[in-house]
Amino acid sequence: MTTILYMVIPCYNEELVIDETSKRLKEKYSQLIENEKISPKSRIVYVNDGSKDKTWEKIQEKHHEDSVFSGINLSRNRGHQNALLAGLMTVKELCDCAISMDADLQDDIDTIDAMIEKFEDEACDIVYGVRDNRDTDTVFKRRTAGAFYKTMELLGSQSIPNHADFRLMSRRALEGLSQFPEENLFLRGLVPLVGYKSAVVYYKRGERFAGESKYPLKRMLSFAVDGITSTSATPMRFILWIGFFFFIFAIIGAIYIVGRHFIGAPDVSGWASTMIAIIGFGGLNLLAVGIIGEYIGKIFIEVKHRPRYIIEEFINQEENKG
């Protein structure tokens, strides 16, 4: 029995690349089906993340032209991670495994073969697509990316260096992922927590086919902060220890000032009490904020229980037949 493979591709204002992406993926699917690597029931699912251009119209057009293409239209823009999760959770009961990738053709489509081999021959539930180099990146991006992964490792995150969201997940792994109810998603750090047998395949990341990057510097920094804060409470602990350090510093400062007074060293009137109050209360405030933040940081995100996405429409051949 051949594998039913679903590709999940989040799209935000990607009308310029849909045609070329569909052409290349269709060619790859035809090759895989001909070689009996995947089932003819396999599908390519585009997830429209509230695009402002004609992305959804393009997806509908592709679906009407060829049933291999399916589409999910979210009710509004929810961000790349939520759109990706929406696609994965929608198809998890329809496939044996799902591969996620971006629509811009920077991920190497030919790597799909190696991912399927890891899934079928080595029984891997998760296969990560990892960049073998960053030659196409600017020096600034290479250095900031390196710093980001080192920071994540330092903070105890299990994210895979140089891995974005190009990965294969089995149905079992998708079921495991569905049990994580986090609202602020960072799938690169969440997927490794699912466990199960995993593997890595390396590929060369290409240039964007058309359009503009959806991750300018400001959004990349925001994404990095989200990634760090959603996978680790260590930043809160840093605040706690900084507060503790200043509190100890205030005590040492008080001892020093009192000591100067007893040895008869000249003092500036009012300086001692002012400095002790500022440093002491500042340290105590940071200490308190760090302790409270340790709890609030974990509670705040979860108590809202807002939906991570709302699907307006799912066009799929199986659904249309029903």
PDB file of C-alpha atoms in Angstrom:
ATOM      1  CA  MET A   1       0.000   0.000   0.000  1.00  0.00           C
ATOM      2  CA  THR A   2       1.533   3.310  -1.073  1.00  0.00           C
ATOM      3  CA  THR A   3       1.772   6.317   1.199  1.00  0.00           C
ATOM      4  CA  ILE A   4      -0.907   9.002   1.111  1.00  0.00           C
ATOM      5  CA  LEU A   5       1.084  12.234   1.260  1.00  0.00           C
ATOM      6  CA  TYR A   6      -0.403  15.675   1.863  1.00  0.00           C
ATOM      7  CA  MET A   7       1.708  18.785   1.292  1.00  0.00           C
ATOM      8  CA  VAL A   8       0.701  21.729   3.509  1.00  0.00           C
ATOM      9  CA  ILE A   9       1.741  25.148   2.213  1.00  0.00           C
ATOM     10  CA  PRO A  10       0.825  28.353   4.107  1.00  0.00           C
ATOM     11  CA  CYS A  11       0.275  31.315   1.800  1.00  0.00           C
ATOM     12  CA  TYR A  12       0.086  35.023   2.490  1.00  0.00           C
ATOM     13  CA  ASN A  13      -0.009  37.276  -0.585  1.00  0.00           C
ATOM     14  CA  GLU A  14       1.621  34.610  -2.760  1.00  0.00           C
ATOM     15  CA  GLU A  15      -0.301  35.052  -6.013  1.00  0.00           C
ATOM     16  CA  LEU A  16       2.965  35.560  -7.925  1.00  0.00           C
ATOM     17  CA  VAL A  17       4.363  32.147  -6.995  1.00  0.00           C
ATOM     18  CA  ILE A  18       1.278  29.891  -6.912  1.00  0.00           C
ATOM     19  CA  ASP A  19       1.488  28.994 -10.616  1.00  0.00           C
ATOM     20  CA  GLU A  20       5.163  28.029 -10.574  1.00  0.00           C
ATOM     21  CA  THR A  21       4.945  26.254  -7.211  1.00  0.00           C
ATOM     22  CA  SER A  22       1.953  24.252  -8.448  1.00  0.00           C
ATOM     23  CA  LYS A  23       3.733  23.337 -11.675  1.00  0.00           C
ATOM     24  CA  ARG A  24       6.837  22.030  -9.890  1.00  0.00           C
ATOM     25  CA  LEU A  25       4.914  20.183  -7.192  1.00  0.00           C
ATOM     26  CA  LYS A  26       2.608  18.595  -9.777  1.00  0.00           C
ATOM     27  CA  GLU A  27       5.664  17.318 -11.657  1.00  0.00           C
ATOM     28  CA  LYS A  28       7.123  15.921  -8.448  1.00  0.00           C
ATOM     29  CA  TYR A  29       3.828  14.254  -7.477  1.00  0.00           C
ATOM     30  CA  SER A  30       3.469  12.684 -10.942  1.00  0.00           C
ATOM     31  CA  GLN A  31       6.967  11.273 -10.649  1.00  0.00           C
ATOM     32  CA  LEU A  32       6.363   9.915  -7.148  1.00  0.00           C
ATOM     33  CA  ILE A  33       3.013   8.361  -8.130  1.00  0.00           C
ATOM     34  CA  GLU A  34       4.540   6.799 -11.237  1.00  0.00           C
ATOM     35  CA  ASN A  35       7.315   5.260  -9.110  1.00  0.00           C
ATOM     36  CA  GLU A  36       4.688   4.058  -6.620  1.00  0.00           C
ATOM     37  CA  LYS A  37       6.212   6.086  -3.798  1.00  0.00           C
ATOM     38  CA  ILE A  38       2.959   7.846  -2.964  1.00  0.00           C
ATOM     39  CA  SER A  39      -0.718   7.143  -3.543  1.00  0.00           C
ATOM     40  CA  PRO A  40      -2.815   8.888  -6.220  1.00  0.00           C
ATOM     41  CA  LYS A  41      -4.955  10.017  -3.270  1.00  0.00           C
ATOM     42  CA  SER A  42      -2.138  12.335  -2.205  1.00  0.00           C
ATOM     43  CA  ARG A  43      -2.906  16.057  -2.253  1.00  0.00           C
ATOM     44  CA  ILE A  44      -1.223  19.479  -2.245  1.00  0.00           C
ATOM     45  CA  VAL A  45      -3.000  21.769   0.216  1.00  0.00           C
ATOM     46  CA  TYR A  46      -2.567  25.528   0.108  1.00  0.00           C
ATOM     47  CA  VAL A  47      -3.599  27.429   3.255  1.00  0.00           C
ATOM     48  CA  ASN A  48      -4.645  30.999   2.534  1.00  0.00           C
ATOM     49  CA  ASP A  49      -3.746  33.073   5.592  1.00  0.00           C
ATOM     50  CA  GLY A  50      -6.011  36.057   5.007  1.00  0.00           C
ATOM     51  CA  SER A  51      -4.174  37.233   1.887  1.00  0.00           C
ATOM     52  CA  LYS A  52      -4.971  40.689   0.533  1.00  0.00           C
ATOM     53  CA  ASP A  53      -4.180  39.816  -3.076  1.00  0.00           C
ATOM     54  CA  LYS A  54      -5.663  37.119  -5.333  1.00  0.00           C
ATOM     55  CA  THR A  55      -3.998  34.189  -3.599  1.00  0.00           C
ATOM     56  CA  TRP A  56      -7.286  32.475  -2.692  1.00  0.00           C
ATOM     57  CA  GLU A  57      -8.645  32.944  -6.209  1.00  0.00           C
ATOM     58  CA  LYS A  58      -5.463  31.321  -7.539  1.00  0.00           C
ATOM     59  CA  ILE A  59      -5.870  28.393  -5.146  1.00  0.00           C
ATOM     60  CA  GLN A  60      -9.495  27.886  -6.215  1.00  0.00           C
ATOM     61  CA  GLU A  61      -8.415  28.026  -9.841  1.00  0.00           C
ATOM     62  CA  LYS A  62      -5.781  25.328  -9.287  1.00  0.00           C
ATOM     63  CA  HIS A  63      -8.293  23.135  -7.478  1.00  0.00           C
ATOM     64  CA  HIS A  64     -10.795  23.351 -10.355  1.00  0.00           C
ATOM     65  CA  GLU A  65      -8.059  22.580 -12.897  1.00  0.00           C
ATOM     66  CA  ASP A  66      -6.663  19.555 -11.053  1.00  0.00           C
ATOM     67  CA  SER A  67      -8.056  17.695  -8.037  1.00  0.00           C
ATOM     68  CA  VAL A  68      -4.537  17.112  -6.689  1.00  0.00           C
ATOM     69  CA  PHE A  69      -4.685  20.713  -5.434  1.00  0.00           C
ATOM     70  CA  SER A  70      -6.764  21.518  -2.360  1.00  0.00           C
ATOM     71  CA  GLY A  71      -7.240  24.727  -0.409  1.00  0.00           C
ATOM     72  CA  ILE A  72      -8.002  25.970   3.068  1.00  0.00           C
ATOM     73  CA  ASN A  73      -9.203  29.542   3.501  1.00  0.00           C
ATOM     74  CA  LEU A  74      -8.816  31.019   6.987  1.00  0.00           C
ATOM     75  CA  SER A  75     -11.366  33.599   8.136  1.00  0.00           C
ATOM     76  CA  ARG A  76      -8.599  36.157   8.739  1.00  0.00           C
ATOM     77  CA  ASN A  77      -4.845  36.503   8.888  1.00  0.00           C
ATOM     78  CA  ARG A  78      -3.501  34.474  11.821  1.00  0.00           C
ATOM     79  CA  GLY A  79       0.209  34.372  11.042  1.00  0.00           C
ATOM     80  CA  HIS A  80       2.410  31.753   9.415  1.00  0.00           C
ATOM     81  CA  GLN A  81       2.572  29.362  12.374  1.00  0.00           C
ATOM     82  CA  ASN A  82      -1.177  29.287  12.969  1.00  0.00           C
ATOM     83  CA  ALA A  83      -1.863  28.887   9.261  1.00  0.00           C
ATOM     84  CA  LEU A  84       0.571  25.982   9.104  1.00  0.00           C
ATOM     85  CA  LEU A  85      -1.012  24.345  12.141  1.00  0.00           C
ATOM     86  CA  ALA A  86      -4.478  24.822  10.632  1.00  0.00           C
ATOM     87  CA  GLY A  87      -3.398  22.918   7.538  1.00  0.00           C
ATOM     88  CA  LEU A  88      -1.705  20.120   9.453  1.00  0.00           C
ATOM     89  CA  MET A  89      -4.621  19.602  11.813  1.00  0.00           C
ATOM     90  CA  THR A  90      -7.108  19.627   8.927  1.00  0.00           C
ATOM     91  CA  VAL A  91      -5.327  16.912   6.936  1.00  0.00           C
ATOM     92  CA  LYS A  92      -4.045  14.674   9.735  1.00  0.00           C
ATOM     93  CA  GLU A  93      -6.953  12.227   9.390  1.00  0.00           C
ATOM     94  CA  LEU A  94      -6.710  12.165   5.584  1.00  0.00           C
ATOM     95  CA  CYS A  95      -3.078  11.185   5.115  1.00  0.00           C
ATOM     96  CA  ASP A  96      -0.345   8.818   6.248  1.00  0.00           C
ATOM     97  CA  CYS A  97       2.098  11.711   6.502  1.00  0.00           C
ATOM     98  CA  ALA A  98       2.246  15.427   5.757  1.00  0.00           C
ATOM     99  CA  ILE A  99       5.096  17.604   4.554  1.00  0.00           C
ATOM    100  CA  SER A 100       5.033  21.325   5.313  1.00  0.00           C
ATOM    101  CA  MET A 101       6.909  23.851   3.232  1.00  0.00           C
ATOM    102  CA  ASP A 102       6.719  27.505   2.205  1.00  0.00           C
ATOM    103  CA  ALA A 103       5.230  28.620  -1.092  1.00  0.00           C
ATOM    104  CA  ASP A 104       8.226  30.653  -2.258  1.00  0.00           C
ATOM    105  CA  LEU A 105      10.175  27.625  -3.620  1.00  0.00           C
ATOM    106  CA  GLN A 106      13.187  28.272  -1.401  1.00  0.00           C
ATOM    107  CA  ASP A 107      12.783  24.764   0.028  1.00  0.00           C
ATOM    108  CA  ASP A 108      14.171  22.091  -2.314  1.00  0.00           C
ATOM    109  CA  ILE A 109      11.265  20.045  -3.700  1.00  0.00           C
ATOM    110  CA  ASP A 110      13.617  17.201  -4.655  1.00  0.00           C
ATOM    111  CA  THR A 111      14.274  16.658  -0.939  1.00  0.00           C
ATOM    112  CA  ILE A 112      10.738  15.240  -0.675  1.00  0.00           C
ATOM    113  CA  ASP A 113      12.048  11.912  -2.031  1.00  0.00           C
ATOM    114  CA  ALA A 114      14.572  11.583   0.789  1.00  0.00           C
ATOM    115  CA  MET A 115      11.937  12.492   3.379  1.00  0.00           C
ATOM    116  CA  ILE A 116       9.569   9.800   2.137  1.00  0.00           C
ATOM    117  CA  GLU A 117      12.402   7.247   2.166  1.00  0.00           C
ATOM    118  CA  LYS A 118      13.144   8.074   5.803  1.00  0.00           C
ATOM    119  CA  PHE A 119       9.440   7.706   6.587  1.00  0.00           C
ATOM    120  CA  GLU A 120       8.871   4.459   4.688  1.00  0.00           C
ATOM    121  CA  ASP A 121      12.216   2.635   4.954  1.00  0.00           C
ATOM    122  CA  GLU A 122      13.378   3.788   8.399  1.00  0.00           C
ATOM    123  CA  ALA A 123       9.955   4.244  10.018  1.00  0.00           C
ATOM    124  CA  CYS A 124      10.728   7.821  11.067  1.00  0.00           C
ATOM    125  CA  ASP A 125       7.730   9.764  12.336  1.00  0.00           C
ATOM    126  CA  ILE A 126       9.409  13.165  11.884  1.00  0.00           C
ATOM    127  CA  VAL A 127      11.933  14.128   9.213  1.00  0.00           C
ATOM    128  CA  TYR A 128      13.494  17.588   9.450  1.00  0.00           C
ATOM    129  CA  GLY A 129      14.696  19.448   6.378  1.00  0.00           C
ATOM    130  CA  VAL A 130      17.908  21.223   7.423  1.00  0.00           C
ATOM    131  CA  ARG A 131      19.896  23.729   5.391  1.00  0.00           C
ATOM    132  CA  ASP A 132      23.394  22.489   4.616  1.00  0.00           C
ATOM    133  CA  ASN A 133      24.743  26.052   4.406  1.00  0.00           C
ATOM    134  CA  ARG A 134      23.724  29.729   4.478  1.00  0.00           C
ATOM    135  CA  ASP A 135      25.716  30.920   1.471  1.00  0.00           C
ATOM    136  CA  THR A 136      22.679  32.693   0.022  1.00  0.00           C
ATOM    137  CA  ASP A 137      22.162  34.771   3.193  1.00  0.00           C
ATOM    138  CA  THR A 138      23.753  38.110   3.949  1.00  0.00           C
ATOM    139  CA  VAL A 139      26.542  38.248   6.534  1.00  0.00           C
ATOM    140  CA  PHE A 140      24.147  39.988   8.933  1.00  0.00           C
ATOM    141  CA  LYS A 141      21.493  37.281   8.561  1.00  0.00           C
ATOM    142  CA  ARG A 142      24.033  34.468   8.974  1.00  0.00           C
ATOM    143  CA  ARG A 143      25.357  35.959  12.184  1.00  0.00           C
ATOM    144  CA  THR A 144      21.953  36.771  13.653  1.00  0.00           C
ATOM    145  CA  ALA A 145      20.652  33.296  12.756  1.00  0.00           C
ATOM    146  CA  GLY A 146      23.686  31.713  14.423  1.00  0.00           C
ATOM    147  CA  ALA A 147      23.182  33.856  17.514  1.00  0.00           C
ATOM    148  CA  PHE A 148      19.489  32.913  17.607  1.00  0.00           C
ATOM    149  CA  TYR A 149      20.131  29.156  17.562  1.00  0.00           C
ATOM    150  CA  LYS A 150      22.895  29.457  20.155  1.00  0.00           C
ATOM    151  CA  THR A 151      20.563  31.469  22.374  1.00  0.00           C
ATOM    152  CA  MET A 152      17.824  28.866  21.967  1.00  0.00           C
ATOM    153  CA  GLU A 153      20.263  26.116  22.906  1.00  0.00           C
ATOM    154  CA  LEU A 154      21.459  28.098  25.922  1.00  0.00           C
ATOM    155  CA  LEU A 155      17.869  28.528  27.084  1.00  0.00           C
ATOM    156  CA  GLY A 156      17.197  24.797  26.833  1.00  0.00           C
ATOM    157  CA  SER A 157      15.095  24.762  23.655  1.00  0.00           C
ATOM    158  CA  GLN A 158      15.140  21.566  21.579  1.00  0.00           C
ATOM    159  CA  SER A 159      14.813  23.372  18.239  1.00  0.00           C
ATOM    160  CA  ILE A 160      16.865  22.030  15.319  1.00  0.00           C
ATOM    161  CA  PRO A 161      19.571  24.470  14.089  1.00  0.00           C
ATOM    162  CA  ASN A 162      19.079  25.724  10.516  1.00  0.00           C
ATOM    163  CA  HIS A 163      15.656  24.098  10.326  1.00  0.00           C
ATOM    164  CA  ALA A 164      12.640  26.232   9.454  1.00  0.00           C
ATOM    165  CA  ASP A 165       9.278  24.565   8.791  1.00  0.00           C
ATOM    166  CA  PHE A 166      10.237  22.194   5.981  1.00  0.00           C
ATOM    167  CA  ARG A 167       9.503  18.821   7.596  1.00  0.00           C
ATOM    168  CA  LEU A 168       7.626  15.554   7.284  1.00  0.00           C
ATOM    169  CA  MET A 169       5.349  14.370  10.072  1.00  0.00           C
ATOM    170  CA  SER A 170       3.531  11.040  10.233  1.00  0.00           C
ATOM    171  CA  ARG A 171      -0.119  10.800  11.212  1.00  0.00           C
ATOM    172  CA  ARG A 172       0.977   9.595  14.653  1.00  0.00           C
ATOM    173  CA  ALA A 173       3.255  12.616  15.064  1.00  0.00           C
ATOM    174  CA  LEU A 174       0.452  14.943  13.954  1.00  0.00           C
ATOM    175  CA  GLU A 175      -1.851  13.373  16.534  1.00  0.00           C
ATOM    176  CA  GLY A 176       0.832  14.023  19.137  1.00  0.00           C
ATOM    177  CA  LEU A 177       1.184  17.631  18.015  1.00  0.00           C
ATOM    178  CA  SER A 178      -2.579  18.115  18.309  1.00  0.00           C
ATOM    179  CA  GLN A 179      -2.301  17.459  22.050  1.00  0.00           C
ATOM    180  CA  PHE A 180      -0.283  20.646  22.576  1.00  0.00           C
ATOM    181  CA  PRO A 181      -2.821  23.425  23.246  1.00  0.00           C
ATOM    182  CA  GLU A 182      -0.438  26.404  23.115  1.00  0.00           C
ATOM    183  CA  GLU A 183      -1.911  29.539  21.597  1.00  0.00           C
ATOM    184  CA  ASN A 184       1.382  31.339  20.900  1.00  0.00           C
ATOM    185  CA  LEU A 185       2.935  28.867  18.508  1.00  0.00           C
ATOM    186  CA  PHE A 186       6.568  28.232  17.698  1.00  0.00           C
ATOM    187  CA  LEU A 187       6.403  24.929  15.843  1.00  0.00           C
ATOM    188  CA  ARG A 188      10.176  24.664  15.409  1.00  0.00           C
ATOM    189  CA  GLY A 189      10.466  24.321  19.161  1.00  0.00           C
ATOM    190  CA  LEU A 190       7.214  22.416  19.677  1.00  0.00           C
ATOM    191  CA  VAL A 191       7.603  19.577  17.165  1.00  0.00           C
ATOM    192  CA  PRO A 192      10.731  18.117  18.837  1.00  0.00           C
ATOM    193  CA  LEU A 193       8.709  17.832  22.065  1.00  0.00           C
ATOM    194  CA  VAL A 194       6.355  15.386  20.325  1.00  0.00           C
ATOM    195  CA  GLY A 195       9.113  12.786  20.402  1.00  0.00           C
ATOM    196  CA  TYR A 196       9.038   9.585  18.305  1.00  0.00           C
ATOM    197  CA  LYS A 197      11.797   8.530  15.952  1.00  0.00           C
ATOM    198  CA  SER A 198      13.175  11.395  13.870  1.00  0.00           C
ATOM    199  CA  ALA A 199      15.778  11.990  11.192  1.00  0.00           C
ATOM    200  CA  VAL A 200      17.394  14.862   9.315  1.00  0.00           C
ATOM    201  CA  VAL A 201      17.849  15.393   5.597  1.00  0.00           C
ATOM    202  CA  TYR A 202      20.056  18.203   4.307  1.00  0.00           C
ATOM    203  CA  TYR A 203      19.261  20.445   1.362  1.00  0.00           C
ATOM    204  CA  LYS A 204      20.447  23.631  -0.284  1.00  0.00           C
ATOM    205  CA  ARG A 205      18.005  26.491   0.215  1.00  0.00           C
ATOM    206  CA  GLY A 206      17.405  28.528  -2.911  1.00  0.00           C
ATOM    207  CA  GLU A 207      16.411  32.075  -3.662  1.00  0.00           C
ATOM    208  CA  ARG A 208      12.802  33.207  -3.462  1.00  0.00           C
ATOM    209  CA  PHE A 209      11.121  32.648  -6.841  1.00  0.00           C
ATOM    210  CA  ALA A 210       9.067  35.867  -6.845  1.00  0.00           C
ATOM    211  CA  GLY A 211       7.512  38.449  -4.580  1.00  0.00           C
ATOM    212  CA  GLU A 212       8.870  39.869  -1.351  1.00  0.00           C
ATOM    213  CA  SER A 213       9.991  38.123   1.807  1.00  0.00           C
ATOM    214  CA  LYS A 214       7.270  37.885   4.447  1.00  0.00           C
ATOM    215  CA  TYR A 215       9.945  38.108   7.150  1.00  0.00           C
ATOM    216  CA  PRO A 216      11.643  41.525   7.131  1.00  0.00           C
ATOM    217  CA  LEU A 217      14.028  42.378   9.969  1.00  0.00           C
ATOM    218  CA  LYS A 218      11.316  43.659  12.324  1.00  0.00           C
ATOM    219  CA  ARG A 219       9.194  40.551  11.905  1.00  0.00           C
ATOM    220  CA  MET A 220      12.224  38.275  12.213  1.00  0.00           C
ATOM    221  CA  LEU A 221      13.110  39.878  15.537  1.00  0.00           C
ATOM    222  CA  SER A 222       9.525  39.507  16.719  1.00  0.00           C
ATOM    223  CA  PHE A 223       9.517  35.865  15.622  1.00  0.00           C
ATOM    224  CA  ALA A 224      12.779  35.260  17.502  1.00  0.00           C
ATOM    225  CA  VAL A 225      11.368  36.782  20.687  1.00  0.00           C
ATOM    226  CA  ASP A 226       8.202  34.684  20.337  1.00  0.00           C
ATOM    227  CA  GLY A 227      10.308  31.587  19.821  1.00  0.00           C
ATOM    228  CA  ILE A 228      12.410  32.193  22.917  1.00  0.00           C
ATOM    229  CA  THR A 229       9.562  33.173  25.225  1.00  0.00           C
ATOM    230  CA  SER A 230       7.237  30.378  24.083  1.00  0.00           C
ATOM    231  CA  THR A 231       9.733  27.570  24.626  1.00  0.00           C
ATOM    232  CA  SER A 232      11.577  28.657  27.763  1.00  0.00           C
ATOM    233  CA  ALA A 233      10.962  30.459  31.050  1.00  0.00           C
ATOM    234  CA  THR A 234      14.683  31.222  31.410  1.00  0.00           C
ATOM    235  CA  PRO A 235      14.335  34.954  30.536  1.00  0.00           C
ATOM    236  CA  MET A 236      12.082  35.305  33.569  1.00  0.00           C
ATOM    237  CA  ARG A 237      14.725  33.648  35.687  1.00  0.00           C
ATOM    238  CA  PHE A 238      17.291  36.138  34.363  1.00  0.00           C
ATOM    239  CA  ILE A 239      15.122  38.953  35.721  1.00  0.00           C
ATOM    240  CA  LEU A 240      14.910  37.176  39.053  1.00  0.00           C
ATOM    241  CA  TRP A 241      18.690  36.769  39.315  1.00  0.00           C
ATOM    242  CA  ILE A 242      19.324  40.357  38.205  1.00  0.00           C
ATOM    243  CA  GLY A 243      16.987  41.524  40.970  1.00  0.00           C
ATOM    244  CA  PHE A 244      18.788  39.298  43.456  1.00  0.00           C
ATOM    245  CA  PHE A 245      22.161  40.701  42.330  1.00  0.00           C
ATOM    246  CA  PHE A 246      21.053  44.304  42.837  1.00  0.00           C
ATOM    247  CA  PHE A 247      19.586  43.448  46.214  1.00  0.00           C
ATOM    248  CA  ILE A 248      22.920  41.973  47.334  1.00  0.00           C
ATOM    249  CA  PHE A 249      24.694  44.974  45.832  1.00  0.00           C
ATOM    250  CA  ALA A 250      22.470  47.259  47.924  1.00  0.00           C
ATOM    251  CA  ILE A 251      23.415  45.373  51.099  1.00  0.00           C
ATOM    252  CA  ILE A 252      27.121  45.615  50.255  1.00  0.00           C
ATOM    253  CA  GLY A 253      26.667  49.293  49.474  1.00  0.00           C
ATOM    254  CA  ALA A 254      24.964  49.860  52.818  1.00  0.00           C
ATOM    255  CA  ILE A 255      27.808  48.107  54.669  1.00  0.00           C
ATOM    256  CA  TYR A 256      30.337  50.194  52.764  1.00  0.00           C
ATOM    257  CA  ILE A 257      28.582  53.467  53.542  1.00  0.00           C
ATOM    258  CA  VAL A 258      28.162  52.622  57.225  1.00  0.00           C
ATOM    259  CA  GLY A 259      31.814  51.578  57.351  1.00  0.00           C
ATOM    260  CA  ARG A 260      32.918  54.914  55.867  1.00  0.00           C
ATOM    261  CA  HIS A 261      30.889  56.687  58.510  1.00  0.00           C
ATOM    262  CA  PHE A 262      32.581  54.851  61.385  1.00  0.00           C
ATOM    263  CA  ILE A 263      36.121  55.406  60.056  1.00  0.00           C
ATOM    264  CA  GLY A 264      35.410  59.117  59.760  1.00  0.00           C
ATOM    265  CA  ALA A 265      35.518  59.385  55.960  1.00  0.00           C
ATOM    266  CA  PRO A 266      33.821  62.555  54.613  1.00  0.00           C
ATOM    267  CA  ASP A 267      30.217  62.029  53.477  1.00  0.00           C
ATOM    268  CA  VAL A 268      27.929  63.990  51.180  1.00  0.00           C
ATOM    269  CA  SER A 269      24.804  64.869  53.093  1.00  0.00           C
ATOM    270  CA  GLY A 270      21.796  62.776  52.005  1.00  0.00           C
ATOM    271  CA  TRP A 271      23.769  60.767  49.433  1.00  0.00           C
ATOM    272  CA  ALA A 272      23.918  57.562  51.454  1.00  0.00           C
ATOM    273  CA  SER A 273      20.240  57.248  52.256  1.00  0.00           C
ATOM    274  CA  THR A 274      19.217  58.157  48.694  1.00  0.00           C
ATOM    275  CA  MET A 275      21.507  55.611  47.034  1.00  0.00           C
ATOM    276  CA  ILE A 276      20.566  52.833  49.457  1.00  0.00           C
ATOM    277  CA  ALA A 277      16.855  53.503  48.863  1.00  0.00           C
ATOM    278  CA  ILE A 278      17.179  53.612  45.058  1.00  0.00           C
ATOM    279  CA  ILE A 279      19.351  50.519  44.722  1.00  0.00           C
ATOM    280  CA  GLY A 280      17.608  48.572  47.473  1.00  0.00           C
ATOM    281  CA  PHE A 281      14.046  49.158  46.333  1.00  0.00           C
ATOM    282  CA  GLY A 282      15.036  48.755  42.680  1.00  0.00           C
ATOM    283  CA  GLY A 283      16.522  45.364  43.458  1.00  0.00           C
ATOM    284  CA  LEU A 284      13.513  44.317  45.515  1.00  0.00           C
ATOM    285  CA  ASN A 285      11.137  45.391  42.730  1.00  0.00           C
ATOM    286  CA  LEU A 286      13.023  43.401  40.116  1.00  0.00           C
ATOM    287  CA  LEU A 287      13.139  40.425  42.465  1.00  0.00           C
ATOM    288  CA  ALA A 288       9.377  40.603  42.981  1.00  0.00           C
ATOM    289  CA  VAL A 289       8.666  41.124  39.274  1.00  0.00           C
ATOM    290  CA  GLY A 290      10.871  38.141  38.425  1.00  0.00           C
ATOM    291  CA  ILE A 291       9.076  35.831  40.833  1.00  0.00           C
ATOM    292  CA  ILE A 292       5.594  36.981  39.801  1.00  0.00           C
ATOM    293  CA  GLY A 293       6.570  36.960  36.134  1.00  0.00           C
ATOM    294  CA  GLU A 294       7.646  33.333  36.471  1.00  0.00           C
ATOM    295  CA  TYR A 295       3.988  32.464  37.017  1.00  0.00           C
ATOM    296  CA  ILE A 296       2.249  35.155  34.952  1.00  0.00           C
ATOM    297  CA  GLY A 297       4.377  34.376  31.907  1.00  0.00           C
ATOM    298  CA  LYS A 298       3.070  30.803  31.943  1.00  0.00           C
ATOM    299  CA  ILE A 299      -0.516  31.619  32.833  1.00  0.00           C
ATOM    300  CA  PHE A 300      -1.193  34.700  30.679  1.00  0.00           C
ATOM    301  CA  ILE A 301      -0.902  32.952  27.314  1.00  0.00           C
ATOM    302  CA  GLU A 302      -3.086  30.006  28.245  1.00  0.00           C
ATOM    303  CA  VAL A 303      -5.997  31.539  30.168  1.00  0.00           C
ATOM    304  CA  LYS A 304      -7.570  33.258  27.159  1.00  0.00           C
ATOM    305  CA  HIS A 305      -8.306  29.998  25.301  1.00  0.00           C
ATOM    306  CA  ARG A 306      -8.920  31.875  22.089  1.00  0.00           C
ATOM    307  CA  PRO A 307      -9.140  29.839  18.868  1.00  0.00           C
ATOM    308  CA  ARG A 308      -5.801  29.639  17.120  1.00  0.00           C
ATOM    309  CA  TYR A 309      -7.510  29.816  13.732  1.00  0.00           C
ATOM    310  CA  ILE A 310     -10.965  29.645  12.154  1.00  0.00           C
ATOM    311  CA  ILE A 311     -11.400  27.847   8.830  1.00  0.00           C
ATOM    312  CA  GLU A 312     -13.847  29.564   6.500  1.00  0.00           C
ATOM    313  CA  GLU A 313     -13.647  27.021   3.692  1.00  0.00           C
ATOM    314  CA  PHE A 314     -11.887  23.756   2.846  1.00  0.00           C
ATOM    315  CA  ILE A 315     -11.978  22.704  -0.788  1.00  0.00           C
ATOM    316  CA  ASN A 316     -10.881  19.124  -1.299  1.00  0.00           C
ATOM    317  CA  GLN A 317     -11.838  16.419  -3.776  1.00  0.00           C
ATOM    318  CA  GLU A 318     -12.939  13.977  -1.084  1.00  0.00           C
ATOM    319  CA  GLU A 319     -15.179  16.645   0.451  1.00  0.00           C
ATOM    320  CA  ASN A 320     -16.670  17.588  -2.916  1.00  0.00           C
ATOM    321  CA  LYS A 321     -17.521  13.968  -3.638  1.00  0.00           C
ATOM    322  CA  GLY A 322     -19.325  13.668  -0.328  1.00  0.00           C
TER     323      GLY A 322
END
